[in-house]
PDB file of C-alpha atoms in Angstrom:
ATOM      1  CA  MET H   1     -20.731  46.697  -2.237  1.00  0.00           C
ATOM      2  CA  SER H   2     -22.255  48.792  -5.060  1.00  0.00           C
ATOM      3  CA  THR H   3     -21.196  48.828  -8.718  1.00  0.00           C
ATOM      4  CA  CYS H   4     -22.322  50.890 -11.670  1.00  0.00           C
ATOM      5  CA  ASP H   5     -23.163  48.910 -14.832  1.00  0.00           C
ATOM      6  CA  GLY H   6     -24.473  50.783 -17.876  1.00  0.00           C
ATOM      7  CA  GLY H   7     -25.589  53.664 -15.708  1.00  0.00           C
ATOM      8  CA  VAL H   8     -27.588  51.373 -13.407  1.00  0.00           C
ATOM      9  CA  MET H   9     -26.458  51.055  -9.827  1.00  0.00           C
ATOM     10  CA  GLN H  10     -26.318  47.429  -8.689  1.00  0.00           C
ATOM     11  CA  THR H  11     -25.775  46.123  -5.166  1.00  0.00           C
ATOM     12  CA  GLN H  12     -23.706  43.015  -4.546  1.00  0.00           C
ATOM     13  CA  LEU H  13     -23.773  41.160  -1.256  1.00  0.00           C
ATOM     14  CA  ALA H  14     -20.824  39.035  -0.188  1.00  0.00           C
ATOM     15  CA  PHE H  15     -21.473  35.363   0.669  1.00  0.00           C
ATOM     16  CA  GLN H  16     -18.644  34.157   2.903  1.00  0.00           C
ATOM     17  CA  LEU H  17     -17.526  30.535   2.978  1.00  0.00           C
ATOM     18  CA  SER H  18     -15.918  28.796   5.936  1.00  0.00           C
ATOM     19  CA  ASP H  19     -12.458  29.242   4.383  1.00  0.00           C
ATOM     20  CA  GLY H  20     -12.886  33.018   4.589  1.00  0.00           C
ATOM     21  CA  SER H  21     -13.379  33.578   0.859  1.00  0.00           C
ATOM     22  CA  SER H  22     -16.301  35.619  -0.436  1.00  0.00           C
ATOM     23  CA  ILE H  23     -18.575  35.386  -3.481  1.00  0.00           C
ATOM     24  CA  LEU H  24     -19.954  38.586  -4.973  1.00  0.00           C
ATOM     25  CA  THR H  25     -22.031  37.348  -7.940  1.00  0.00           C
ATOM     26  CA  PRO H  26     -25.340  35.899  -6.748  1.00  0.00           C
ATOM     27  CA  SER H  27     -26.974  34.636  -9.932  1.00  0.00           C
ATOM     28  CA  LEU H  28     -24.218  32.489 -11.454  1.00  0.00           C
ATOM     29  CA  ASN H  29     -23.362  28.909 -10.526  1.00  0.00           C
ATOM     30  CA  ILE H  30     -19.925  29.203  -8.925  1.00  0.00           C
ATOM     31  CA  TYR H  31     -17.825  26.109  -8.224  1.00  0.00           C
ATOM     32  CA  LYS H  32     -15.501  26.215  -5.223  1.00  0.00           C
ATOM     33  CA  SER H  33     -13.822  24.071  -2.611  1.00  0.00           C
ATOM     34  CA  ILE H  34     -15.980  23.849   0.511  1.00  0.00           C
ATOM     35  CA  SER H  35     -15.612  22.354   3.980  1.00  0.00           C
ATOM     36  CA  TYR H  36     -16.751  18.898   5.039  1.00  0.00           C
ATOM     37  CA  ALA H  37     -19.332  20.473   7.365  1.00  0.00           C
ATOM     38  CA  GLU H  38     -20.825  22.501   4.509  1.00  0.00           C
ATOM     39  CA  ALA H  39     -20.952  19.437   2.251  1.00  0.00           C
ATOM     40  CA  TYR H  40     -22.373  17.185   4.984  1.00  0.00           C
ATOM     41  CA  LYS H  41     -25.266  19.563   5.628  1.00  0.00           C
ATOM     42  CA  LEU H  42     -26.389  19.331   1.999  1.00  0.00           C
ATOM     43  CA  VAL H  43     -25.801  15.574   1.780  1.00  0.00           C
ATOM     44  CA  SER H  44     -27.853  14.977   4.936  1.00  0.00           C
ATOM     45  CA  ALA H  45     -30.750  16.936   3.455  1.00  0.00           C
ATOM     46  CA  TYR H  46     -30.883  15.488  -0.072  1.00  0.00           C
ATOM     47  CA  HIS H  47     -28.776  12.331  -0.537  1.00  0.00           C
ATOM     48  CA  TYR H  48     -30.551   8.969  -0.279  1.00  0.00           C
ATOM     49  CA  LEU H  49     -28.025   7.820   2.359  1.00  0.00           C
ATOM     50  CA  GLY H  50     -29.097  10.732   4.532  1.00  0.00           C
ATOM     51  CA  SER H  51     -27.017  11.585   7.590  1.00  0.00           C
ATOM     52  CA  LYS H  52     -24.824   8.474   7.443  1.00  0.00           C
ATOM     53  CA  ARG H  53     -21.281   9.642   8.156  1.00  0.00           C
ATOM     54  CA  PHE H  54     -18.482   9.386   5.607  1.00  0.00           C
ATOM     55  CA  ILE H  55     -14.891  10.547   5.184  1.00  0.00           C
ATOM     56  CA  GLY H  56     -14.483  13.688   3.099  1.00  0.00           C
ATOM     57  CA  GLN H  57     -10.916  14.187   1.846  1.00  0.00           C
ATOM     58  CA  PHE H  58     -11.829  16.793  -0.790  1.00  0.00           C
ATOM     59  CA  CYS H  59     -15.178  18.605  -0.975  1.00  0.00           C
ATOM     60  CA  PHE H  60     -16.417  20.931  -3.697  1.00  0.00           C
ATOM     61  CA  GLY H  61     -19.624  22.921  -3.894  1.00  0.00           C
ATOM     62  CA  ILE H  62     -21.942  24.814  -6.229  1.00  0.00           C
ATOM     63  CA  ILE H  63     -22.848  28.229  -4.883  1.00  0.00           C
ATOM     64  CA  LYS H  64     -25.835  30.121  -6.267  1.00  0.00           C
ATOM     65  CA  ASP H  65     -27.746  33.022  -4.771  1.00  0.00           C
ATOM     66  CA  TYR H  66     -25.485  32.883  -1.697  1.00  0.00           C
ATOM     67  CA  GLN H  67     -26.442  29.246  -1.011  1.00  0.00           C
ATOM     68  CA  ILE H  68     -24.555  25.973  -1.440  1.00  0.00           C
ATOM     69  CA  VAL H  69     -26.863  24.038  -3.769  1.00  0.00           C
ATOM     70  CA  GLY H  70     -24.617  21.143  -4.818  1.00  0.00           C
ATOM     71  CA  ALA H  71     -21.716  19.162  -3.423  1.00  0.00           C
ATOM     72  CA  VAL H  72     -19.331  16.428  -4.506  1.00  0.00           C
ATOM     73  CA  ILE H  73     -17.145  14.649  -1.970  1.00  0.00           C
ATOM     74  CA  TYR H  74     -14.064  12.551  -2.639  1.00  0.00           C
ATOM     75  CA  SER H  75     -12.832  10.043  -0.065  1.00  0.00           C
ATOM     76  CA  PRO H  76     -10.113   7.421   0.320  1.00  0.00           C
ATOM     77  CA  LEU H  77     -10.965   4.096  -1.331  1.00  0.00           C
ATOM     78  CA  SER H  78     -13.727   2.425   0.697  1.00  0.00           C
ATOM     79  CA  VAL H  79     -12.735  -1.087  -0.393  1.00  0.00           C
ATOM     80  CA  PRO H  80      -9.144  -1.795   0.711  1.00  0.00           C
ATOM     81  CA  ASN H  81      -8.305  -4.058  -2.232  1.00  0.00           C
ATOM     82  CA  SER H  82      -9.658  -1.685  -4.915  1.00  0.00           C
ATOM     83  CA  ALA H  83      -6.138  -0.585  -5.836  1.00  0.00           C
ATOM     84  CA  LEU H  84      -5.256  -4.240  -6.399  1.00  0.00           C
ATOM     85  CA  SER H  85      -8.429  -5.327  -8.196  1.00  0.00           C
ATOM     86  CA  ALA H  86      -8.792  -2.206 -10.365  1.00  0.00           C
ATOM     87  CA  PHE H  87      -5.163  -1.308 -11.113  1.00  0.00           C
ATOM     88  CA  GLY H  88      -3.086  -4.331 -10.131  1.00  0.00           C
ATOM     89  CA  LEU H  89      -1.219  -2.340  -7.473  1.00  0.00           C
ATOM     90  CA  PRO H  90       0.157  -4.026  -4.340  1.00  0.00           C
ATOM     91  CA  ARG H  91      -1.929  -3.807  -1.196  1.00  0.00           C
ATOM     92  CA  GLY H  92      -1.239  -0.584   0.652  1.00  0.00           C
ATOM     93  CA  SER H  93      -2.317   3.003   1.193  1.00  0.00           C
ATOM     94  CA  TYR H  94      -2.848   5.106  -1.925  1.00  0.00           C
ATOM     95  CA  PRO H  95      -3.811   8.692  -1.076  1.00  0.00           C
ATOM     96  CA  ASP H  96      -3.612   9.559  -4.790  1.00  0.00           C
ATOM     97  CA  LEU H  97      -6.483   7.163  -5.604  1.00  0.00           C
ATOM     98  CA  LEU H  98      -9.910   8.384  -4.551  1.00  0.00           C
ATOM     99  CA  GLU H  99     -13.548   7.374  -4.539  1.00  0.00           C
ATOM    100  CA  MET H 100     -16.373   9.773  -5.308  1.00  0.00           C
ATOM    101  CA  SER H 101     -18.336   8.973  -2.177  1.00  0.00           C
ATOM    102  CA  ARG H 102     -21.182  11.499  -2.470  1.00  0.00           C
ATOM    103  CA  LEU H 103     -22.696  13.652  -5.199  1.00  0.00           C
ATOM    104  CA  VAL H 104     -25.786  15.695  -4.389  1.00  0.00           C
ATOM    105  CA  LEU H 105     -27.735  18.553  -5.944  1.00  0.00           C
ATOM    106  CA  GLU H 106     -30.715  20.437  -4.655  1.00  0.00           C
ATOM    107  CA  PRO H 107     -33.808  18.935  -6.344  1.00  0.00           C
ATOM    108  CA  SER H 108     -34.388  22.120  -8.386  1.00  0.00           C
ATOM    109  CA  LEU H 109     -31.092  21.480 -10.234  1.00  0.00           C
ATOM    110  CA  ASN H 110     -31.835  17.899 -11.291  1.00  0.00           C
ATOM    111  CA  GLY H 111     -32.128  17.432 -15.036  1.00  0.00           C
ATOM    112  CA  LYS H 112     -30.394  20.723 -15.880  1.00  0.00           C
ATOM    113  CA  ASN H 113     -27.018  19.300 -17.033  1.00  0.00           C
ATOM    114  CA  ILE H 114     -25.184  21.001 -14.178  1.00  0.00           C
ATOM    115  CA  GLY H 115     -23.886  17.804 -12.584  1.00  0.00           C
ATOM    116  CA  SER H 116     -21.490  16.793 -15.362  1.00  0.00           C
ATOM    117  CA  SER H 117     -19.844  20.234 -15.647  1.00  0.00           C
ATOM    118  CA  PHE H 118     -19.536  20.346 -11.851  1.00  0.00           C
ATOM    119  CA  ILE H 119     -17.836  16.949 -11.794  1.00  0.00           C
ATOM    120  CA  ALA H 120     -15.506  18.063 -14.609  1.00  0.00           C
ATOM    121  CA  TYR H 121     -14.492  21.093 -12.543  1.00  0.00           C
ATOM    122  CA  SER H 122     -13.782  18.940  -9.484  1.00  0.00           C
ATOM    123  CA  LEU H 123     -11.664  16.510 -11.525  1.00  0.00           C
ATOM    124  CA  ARG H 124      -9.543  19.394 -12.837  1.00  0.00           C
ATOM    125  CA  GLU H 125      -8.999  20.517  -9.258  1.00  0.00           C
ATOM    126  CA  LEU H 126      -8.001  16.987  -8.225  1.00  0.00           C
ATOM    127  CA  LYS H 127      -5.468  16.879 -11.044  1.00  0.00           C
ATOM    128  CA  LYS H 128      -3.783  19.933  -9.508  1.00  0.00           C
ATOM    129  CA  LYS H 129      -3.490  17.908  -6.282  1.00  0.00           C
ATOM    130  CA  ASN H 130      -1.734  15.040  -8.124  1.00  0.00           C
ATOM    131  CA  ILE H 131      -4.652  12.625  -7.803  1.00  0.00           C
ATOM    132  CA  ARG H 132      -4.186   9.783 -10.286  1.00  0.00           C
ATOM    133  CA  ALA H 133      -7.659   8.249 -10.588  1.00  0.00           C
ATOM    134  CA  VAL H 134     -11.202   8.331  -9.217  1.00  0.00           C
ATOM    135  CA  ILE H 135     -13.503   5.334  -8.762  1.00  0.00           C
ATOM    136  CA  SER H 136     -17.243   5.748  -8.384  1.00  0.00           C
ATOM    137  CA  TYR H 137     -20.000   3.222  -7.775  1.00  0.00           C
ATOM    138  CA  ALA H 138     -23.680   3.367  -8.717  1.00  0.00           C
ATOM    139  CA  ASP H 139     -26.131   1.150  -6.833  1.00  0.00           C
ATOM    140  CA  SER H 140     -27.748  -1.017  -9.526  1.00  0.00           C
ATOM    141  CA  ASP H 141     -31.039  -1.031  -7.593  1.00  0.00           C
ATOM    142  CA  ARG H 142     -31.254   2.759  -7.946  1.00  0.00           C
ATOM    143  CA  HIS H 143     -29.587   3.924 -11.151  1.00  0.00           C
ATOM    144  CA  VAL H 144     -27.079   3.035 -13.871  1.00  0.00           C
ATOM    145  CA  GLY H 145     -24.735   5.975 -13.257  1.00  0.00           C
ATOM    146  CA  ALA H 146     -25.816   8.216 -16.144  1.00  0.00           C
ATOM    147  CA  ILE H 147     -24.110  11.213 -14.505  1.00  0.00           C
ATOM    148  CA  TYR H 148     -20.741   9.405 -14.639  1.00  0.00           C
ATOM    149  CA  GLN H 149     -21.313   8.555 -18.274  1.00  0.00           C
ATOM    150  CA  ALA H 150     -21.981  12.236 -19.003  1.00  0.00           C
ATOM    151  CA  ALA H 151     -18.726  13.099 -17.195  1.00  0.00           C
ATOM    152  CA  ASN H 152     -16.731  10.672 -19.402  1.00  0.00           C
ATOM    153  CA  PHE H 153     -15.937   8.058 -16.766  1.00  0.00           C
ATOM    154  CA  GLY H 154     -15.120   4.632 -18.177  1.00  0.00           C
ATOM    155  CA  TYR H 155     -17.493   1.796 -17.291  1.00  0.00           C
ATOM    156  CA  TYR H 156     -16.106  -1.451 -15.897  1.00  0.00           C
ATOM    157  CA  GLY H 157     -19.065  -3.695 -15.239  1.00  0.00           C
ATOM    158  CA  LEU H 158     -20.762  -4.761 -12.045  1.00  0.00           C
ATOM    159  CA  SER H 159     -19.091  -5.534  -8.743  1.00  0.00           C
ATOM    160  CA  PRO H 160     -18.977  -9.209  -7.696  1.00  0.00           C
ATOM    161  CA  GLN H 161     -22.136 -10.588  -6.114  1.00  0.00           C
ATOM    162  CA  LYS H 162     -22.165 -10.565  -2.306  1.00  0.00           C
ATOM    163  CA  ASN H 163     -24.783 -11.812   0.147  1.00  0.00           C
ATOM    164  CA  ASP H 164     -25.921 -10.844   3.641  1.00  0.00           C
ATOM    165  CA  PHE H 165     -27.247 -13.188   6.302  1.00  0.00           C
ATOM    166  CA  ILE H 166     -30.528 -11.854   7.708  1.00  0.00           C
ATOM    167  CA  PHE H 167     -31.756 -13.223  11.048  1.00  0.00           C
ATOM    168  CA  ALA H 168     -35.391 -14.194  11.551  1.00  0.00           C
ATOM    169  CA  ASN H 169     -35.976 -10.884  13.383  1.00  0.00           C
ATOM    170  CA  GLY H 170     -34.810  -8.917  10.345  1.00  0.00           C
ATOM    171  CA  ARG H 171     -31.399  -7.894  11.663  1.00  0.00           C
ATOM    172  CA  LYS H 172     -28.290  -8.349   9.519  1.00  0.00           C
ATOM    173  CA  LEU H 173     -25.281 -10.393  10.606  1.00  0.00           C
ATOM    174  CA  THR H 174     -22.379  -7.931  10.748  1.00  0.00           C
ATOM    175  CA  ARG H 175     -19.665 -10.283  11.987  1.00  0.00           C
ATOM    176  CA  GLY H 176     -19.170 -13.871  13.047  1.00  0.00           C
ATOM    177  CA  LYS H 177     -20.664 -17.085  11.678  1.00  0.00           C
ATOM    178  CA  SER H 178     -24.277 -17.773  10.713  1.00  0.00           C
ATOM    179  CA  LYS H 179     -24.155 -21.485  11.483  1.00  0.00           C
ATOM    180  CA  GLY H 180     -26.811 -22.506  14.017  1.00  0.00           C
ATOM    181  CA  PHE H 181     -28.918 -19.352  13.606  1.00  0.00           C
ATOM    182  CA  VAL H 182     -32.344 -19.103  11.999  1.00  0.00           C
ATOM    183  CA  GLY H 183     -32.341 -16.821   9.001  1.00  0.00           C
ATOM    184  CA  LYS H 184     -31.532 -16.672   5.315  1.00  0.00           C
ATOM    185  CA  TRP H 185     -28.960 -15.367   2.880  1.00  0.00           C
ATOM    186  CA  ILE H 186     -30.116 -12.449   0.733  1.00  0.00           C
ATOM    187  CA  PRO H 187     -28.128 -11.092  -2.244  1.00  0.00           C
ATOM    188  CA  ARG H 188     -26.920  -7.504  -2.014  1.00  0.00           C
ATOM    189  CA  SER H 189     -27.523  -5.108  -4.864  1.00  0.00           C
ATOM    190  CA  ARG H 190     -24.476  -4.996  -7.109  1.00  0.00           C
ATOM    191  CA  LYS H 191     -22.631  -1.798  -7.960  1.00  0.00           C
ATOM    192  CA  HIS H 192     -21.905  -0.357 -11.384  1.00  0.00           C
ATOM    193  CA  ARG H 193     -18.166   0.432 -11.442  1.00  0.00           C
ATOM    194  CA  TYR H 194     -16.883   3.644 -13.023  1.00  0.00           C
ATOM    195  CA  VAL H 195     -13.316   4.954 -13.244  1.00  0.00           C
ATOM    196  CA  TYR H 196     -11.922   8.305 -14.345  1.00  0.00           C
ATOM    197  CA  LEU H 197      -8.211   8.172 -15.139  1.00  0.00           C
ATOM    198  CA  ILE H 198      -6.283  11.375 -14.508  1.00  0.00           C
ATOM    199  CA  ASP H 199      -2.854   9.749 -14.744  1.00  0.00           C
ATOM    200  CA  LYS H 200      -2.936   7.942 -18.094  1.00  0.00           C
ATOM    201  CA  SER H 201       0.084   5.819 -17.116  1.00  0.00           C
ATOM    202  CA  LEU H 202      -2.156   3.790 -14.798  1.00  0.00           C
ATOM    203  CA  ASN H 203      -3.527   0.572 -16.244  1.00  0.00           C
ATOM    204  CA  ILE H 204      -7.057  -0.513 -15.377  1.00  0.00           C
ATOM    205  CA  ILE H 205      -7.330  -4.290 -15.235  1.00  0.00           C
ATOM    206  CA  TRP H 206     -11.084  -4.444 -14.812  1.00  0.00           C
ATOM    207  CA  PRO H 207     -12.555  -5.295 -18.246  1.00  0.00           C
ATOM    208  CA  LYS H 208     -14.054  -2.214 -19.881  1.00  0.00           C
ATOM    209  CA  GLU H 209     -17.666  -2.529 -21.029  1.00  0.00           C
ATOM    210  CA  ARG H 210     -20.301  -0.500 -22.825  1.00  0.00           C
ATOM    211  CA  TYR H 211     -22.331   1.919 -20.771  1.00  0.00           C
ATOM    212  CA  PRO H 212     -25.482   0.370 -19.293  1.00  0.00           C
ATOM    213  CA  LYS H 213     -28.785   1.957 -20.229  1.00  0.00           C
TER     214      LYS H 213
END
């Protein structure tokens, strides 16, 4: 497609997403809903968890120069009792409560203040879908969750301490009892807990704390 701007002929190429929509402006950062497959490709390349599979209920992307250069993925709550422990809700299924399970940017975008505006866009889109709240966790061994602070999430302390039993050969006990086996208990890294309330009628029962630095 060609357009005339100030007497100068410009050519625009259409970048087509999996949903059939097209993007005609190459240089701007454009935020859009994307497919799980599109998000997974970027996550596998740049996220520290690599190609580990996850559930993607809602996926959003940053498109620039006809490429997807950022992605945020929202999933059902990964911890079944989060609705109870965070909001005091009875045990059950809550499709209107989500967890931000992955956030990834191409390395060239790190440190450019794009992440917080991208998250803000995705939260506005979730509000349109009647989502009530989003929980996100930051591994305390890796970071304090500065991106969630910049996006105005509330901070609610560290997750409870948990431990893993590691056998003498280095493998982790995934189920069953450790009694009678040679090995040792090793503490897991704790998670910084963040919550963004979309529905202000929800009450968070986790104690709110100052942002960690």
